Amino acid sequence: MSDYQRPLRLAMVGGGKDAFIGAVHRHAAALDGRYELVAGALSSTPERSKASAAALGLPPERSYSTWEELLAGEKGREDGAEVISIVTPNHMHFPVALAAVQAGFHVICDKPLVHTLAQAQELQAAAEQAQSVFAVTYNYSGYPLVRQAREMVRGGQLGEIRKVIAEYHQGWLAAGSEGKQADWRTDPARSGPAGALGDIGTHAEQLISFVTGLEMEAVAADLTHFVAGRALDDDANMLLRFEGGAKGMLSVSQIEIGRENDLRLSVFGTKGSLSWRQEDPNVLIYDQLDAPRQLLTRGGPGLGAAATAATRLPAGHPEAFIEAFANIYSDVADDIWARQRGENIETLYPTLQDGVQGVAFVEKVLESAGMDGRWAKF
Amino acid sequence: MSDYQRPLRLAMVGGGKDAFIGAVHRHAAALDGRYELVAGALSSTPERSKASAAALGLPPERSYSTWEELLAGEKGREDGAEVISIVTPNHMHFPVALAAVQAGFHVICDKPLVHTLAQAQELQAAAEQAQSVFAVTYNYSGYPLVRQAREMVRGGQLGEIRKVIAEYHQGWLAAGSEGKQADWRTDPARSGPAGALGDIGTHAEQLISFVTGLEMEAVAADLTHFVAGRALDDDANMLLRFEGGAKGMLSVSQIEIGRENDLRLSVFGTKGSLSWRQEDPNVLIYDQLDAPRQLLTRGGPGLGAAATAATRLPAGHPEAFIEAFANIYSDVADDIWARQRGENIETLYPTLQDGVQGVAFVEKVLESAGMDGRWAKF
Amino acid sequence: MSDYQRPLRLAMVGGGKDAFIGAVHRHAAALDGRYELVAGALSSTPERSKASAAALGLPPERSYSTWEELLAGEKGREDGAEVISIVTPNHMHFPVALAAVQAGFHVICDKPLVHTLAQAQELQAAAEQAQSVFAVTYNYSGYPLVRQAREMVRGGQLGEIRKVIAEYHQGWLAAGSEGKQADWRTDPARSGPAGALGDIGTHAEQLISFVTGLEMEAVAADLTHFVAGRALDDDANMLLRFEGGAKGMLSVSQIEIGRENDLRLSVFGTKGSLSWRQEDPNVLIYDQLDAPRQLLTRGGPGLGAAATAATRLPAGHPEAFIEAFANIYSDVADDIWARQRGENIETLYPTLQDGVQGVAFVEKVLESAGMDGRWAKF
Amino acid sequence: MSDYQRPLRLAMVGGGKDAFIGAVHRHAAALDGRYELVAGALSSTPERSKASAAALGLPPERSYSTWEELLAGEKGREDGAEVISIVTPNHMHFPVALAAVQAGFHVICDKPLVHTLAQAQELQAAAEQAQSVFAVTYNYSGYPLVRQAREMVRGGQLGEIRKVIAEYHQGWLAAGSEGKQADWRTDPARSGPAGALGDIGTHAEQLISFVTGLEMEAVAADLTHFVAGRALDDDANMLLRFEGGAKGMLSVSQIEIGRENDLRLSVFGTKGSLSWRQEDPNVLIYDQLDAPRQLLTRGGPGLGAAATAATRLPAGHPEAFIEAFANIYSDVADDIWARQRGENIETLYPTLQDGVQGVAFVEKVLESAGMDGRWAKF
């Protein structure tokens, strides 16, 4: 319980009724009391935007019909929003985010960032110029034990990294008739050039990068759309090569029946290894050469500073998806507050740089797929 | 996303700096946006109360030195608190809760409710007279799959219940030098007549009751304090008999090194069984006679109305302790709002009746222990 | 691979067609090549004995109609059996074992040993006089990691033992119509005075004793037969007190639907704890005060001499029930060979003393149950 | 318990002292009593062969110095061996197996079969001409639940197969100083052209084929030797394409610290999926579209004929590596006995055809690796 800070004023673009991820962002913003939702342009039509805003108790004058109105309206208020959360389908990320940073807002944007690397770089330039705080919600990097893994790997506890296995298994798009959440994700116009690869593959890519700091050197990919009539990949299998000689595998699917949200990461070095699963997020498996396996638990003995800072509850009182997501929001607030005080602090939340890297990754994977799986070099 | 309701105004007694459970209550109240924390008497000394209130951003005029001042001050305001959360050490539950209901507040009180059955019954009478909503935070009954278990058991899916095994394993009091959280829990003046039994045994007892609806008929208990100099039990093992012939075991400990917060419940009937573990709360194991084991997952296929209503995220996106705790807070808000509309709704949150039953349970266990483990009849 | 020893000549009483446990004994005897099955009186009728013997390839002259003939016949041969395995229903253990030791055979007898303590003691006296090797197949003590647990507990790695939790959960007798294997187990004339308690409770009791060396001081028991018309307990719940102040719980059931053969042991001391599950036998969970959990694996790093000696395969190549059972048979062979060489070796196989203790345990549990659960003192 | 058959006379080439896999073969042969070990040429030098044979109790006249002497000696005896087990380092498989089938013996040979496809085909032709039974000990296909998976997949329970993920994770070669077992496996002259790929990758490949019946169409591979100075791959990552459009991933490593013998297979179809892990072999995870996960257990409800036939013990009494290995040996005996009776029976043991396919697989993987990972077509 540090010193009190006034909660940041948050406006949301997208995330209206029935949008799962909008509710997640609101829970994440609410959990630690660092944000106050003050405005929204919550849906793609004015009527639905208004209805969603009313259901959330937003005052009518701050319930906007379009995101353009929202940015203009909030910019014009003394008590206007300071942070814009963008939780629309992917194709809207670029115009909204660009306009938001150009208007001087801080931004929290869902992933994948944008459709093309050119857009990503334009956005990055604009954000730098505006000195906006810009987070991309690669939320899995908010899990305390993911941060513990990062601290251990980067601190050399595993020795030199040899191999990384990242997996993201889902099955909810196996049948081809999954409703609204599925619709836009399988539509190239709204989802971008990648399906499962963009939607969840980028999470896995960011997780590798966040934990290991390894730079990808090349990727060899095999992309498939198993469901008839689907325009985008629903399954993507990749071999990875990293600078320095480490190797990797990355398996992504949304047609694996029975898999819920099974994101996994294993990192193997010359001295030890770590394994983590999102569906059992309070345990980090730690193996050392010729020693019994250790289970590091969130809140338990043996954890470092990063995990401890990201932890709310004692060991055995599980924290999960929303808490990890809230860690991103809390980190962003810390950063904004620090800047308001004229300070620079170290932060762990995923930034525009992660977002740019994710877009570049998707492009390279598609390039490899376009060459029938030959190595595409970064 | 139902119709908007103004958040309820919440005041908190206890739960200041370093009080783990106070922060949990605040997270739980914040998560769904149904409460606004407006006032507090957060610690046992005025100085620490003020400091904690400032850190939470409470306005000075609503940062009270004592709970008596808080009740008086909030009662006197037009915009005064509507709900009082009591998160003090156990011995303060009774006076604060009694005064709060007598003053017309709704109450959310931590468990175990009070020290004696006489107090419990006095409190119950007062709350009934005041028509206060009164919840006791047996928070584990907020887990979606615990509610699923209840629905299945009470709907007859297991047949007639034969056996119940409840376990609550912790190890954090094994060494005898655990600091502030441990201090009051091992002090009879503040904790009441029971140690581990009251602190966590009552959770297990309520879980049995919540899920099965079985009435305890008798208990045979063996209580121990293993750590030298400890005045209260840190380990309690019990045999149970229920009305109608079901049998049970209840094992409670805070000296089992390596156990974090390992609450478990298994219920066995003539047609099937269910098992649930708090540390893996998104899975409910379901066995039927002569059929393969099924794993029911939160958000997954095969769940009933109660679990679905208590769920925020899709399957595979784990929910955990805070979300379950927040379900209690949300249920209480629903009930208060319904009463404000003059309606009666069915609710699942633990009530004063659960609290009374927990106190009665502790008394019976102590009675059995005092008879060297003979059956104490309810 | 030590020096070659001629395999011991083994005769079997009971264990004919359809007798699950007879086949287990034969697999266990065969696995390490230390026994040669030479004779049998395999069933309760001459016809079925002959048929079973033929199916096993026993020569007609060593396929006996009754156990009496078998003992007489084998005793009279130059190349007669040296070891008698008794794998009959419980009520036959006493007469066969007594006659066998009196005739100078070594004996491997199934558990529970006999029906009464008086029988057990008579048998013990006879075996001592005959200097027979006498093993009782408490086979779970043959698991390498159970022996590892024993070595750690007895070596003081857990400090002073405070609490023991033993559980043996089965569900196969839940419905009351389970066929031949169930028939004799629920018939007092053949099974003895206890049902689940004798059949599997004694395994749990022996496991506690084997691992911890603790002496039971008293037991408080609640026994139930849930299935209508059943004469013996199918569920037994017990509180335990040990010499020196340790406490325990022991839960035994054969009506827990969904439980297969779920024997578990947890031992908690002042410095650490251990947990083991028969259905996942290649892992031993080891917790130390304020240190991350360790998973000790069979064949893996950190194991002591006892586990290593009982291990055939490298880590990750699981060993299981038959291998553990075979460890008992191999230990017995080692002991017999040592005696043949005039040597005394340390052994870990369960002996007549374990068998006697199991019978005493059953009697005490029944005594407590007869006093409505009051403590029965050993 | 079917009709008695005289045990087959077995001779062993290789598998002397300290050879882990030789002991495994002997346990597997002994477990069900279908073989009698009668002769051996157990090591690469006469002295060590003799010593090993003596330790096993083989008569001196059947303890051969070389495999050539063994084949000649046993062929010349009335009571000579009928089956030759070849458990040497890989490079000896071809000459011994070829000579054995040409001499009219049945053969059980370790994997990978031989070094080149040409050898494999020559061997296959010879075995066909000799009408020898020839098994290759892809032992993991002996696990009951692997056979259950095969039966379900081939019976259409998963619908059309879309994706297969096979993994074989080991860590024992991570450090580069592992002793004799490692020595020959990392020596191209004795191990053949592949390291981890040949040693364990072929197991994974056979498991895919055994369960799914899918034909590989192409493989894209990235092979690495991480340990300095190692001549063969110790890590191999592959993308797979199957006839008909299914995709796959295959990850093989012996440098993943902490992984013991972690072979896994997941198969995803249009109607459901199955997952199995060798280290937890008594459970098969079965998911169906929109239904709760089921856990099929060996010996439990819901299993088909193949699993039941391969099962010795009731559910909850785990079977493991040796039992699965013994299933291969037992199947081979059944086949030999059937042929002796002039019958043809259906069998599941891996044959020379599996061995040939494994060699072809290794060659294709090496071909792809030689093309920097381009797809090598079968």
CSV table of N, CA and C in Angstrom, one decimal, chain C residues 27 29 39 57 117 286:
chain,number,residue,atom,x,y,z
C,27,HIS,N,3.3,-63.2,-11.7
C,27,HIS,CA,4.1,-62.2,-12.4
C,27,HIS,C,5.2,-61.7,-11.5
C,29,ALA,N,6.7,-63.2,-9.1
C,29,ALA,CA,7.7,-64.3,-8.9
C,29,ALA,C,8.6,-64.4,-10.2
C,39,ALA,N,4.7,-76.3,-8.4
C,39,ALA,CA,3.5,-77.1,-7.9
C,39,ALA,C,2.4,-76.2,-7.5
C,57,GLY,N,0.8,-75.1,-17.0
C,57,GLY,CA,1.9,-76.0,-17.4
C,57,GLY,C,2.5,-76.8,-16.3
C,117,LEU,N,-6.0,-62.3,16.5
C,117,LEU,CA,-4.7,-62.1,17.1
C,117,LEU,C,-4.1,-63.4,17.6
C,286,TYR,N,8.3,-33.8,-1.9
C,286,TYR,CA,9.1,-33.5,-0.7
C,286,TYR,C,9.1,-32.0,-0.4
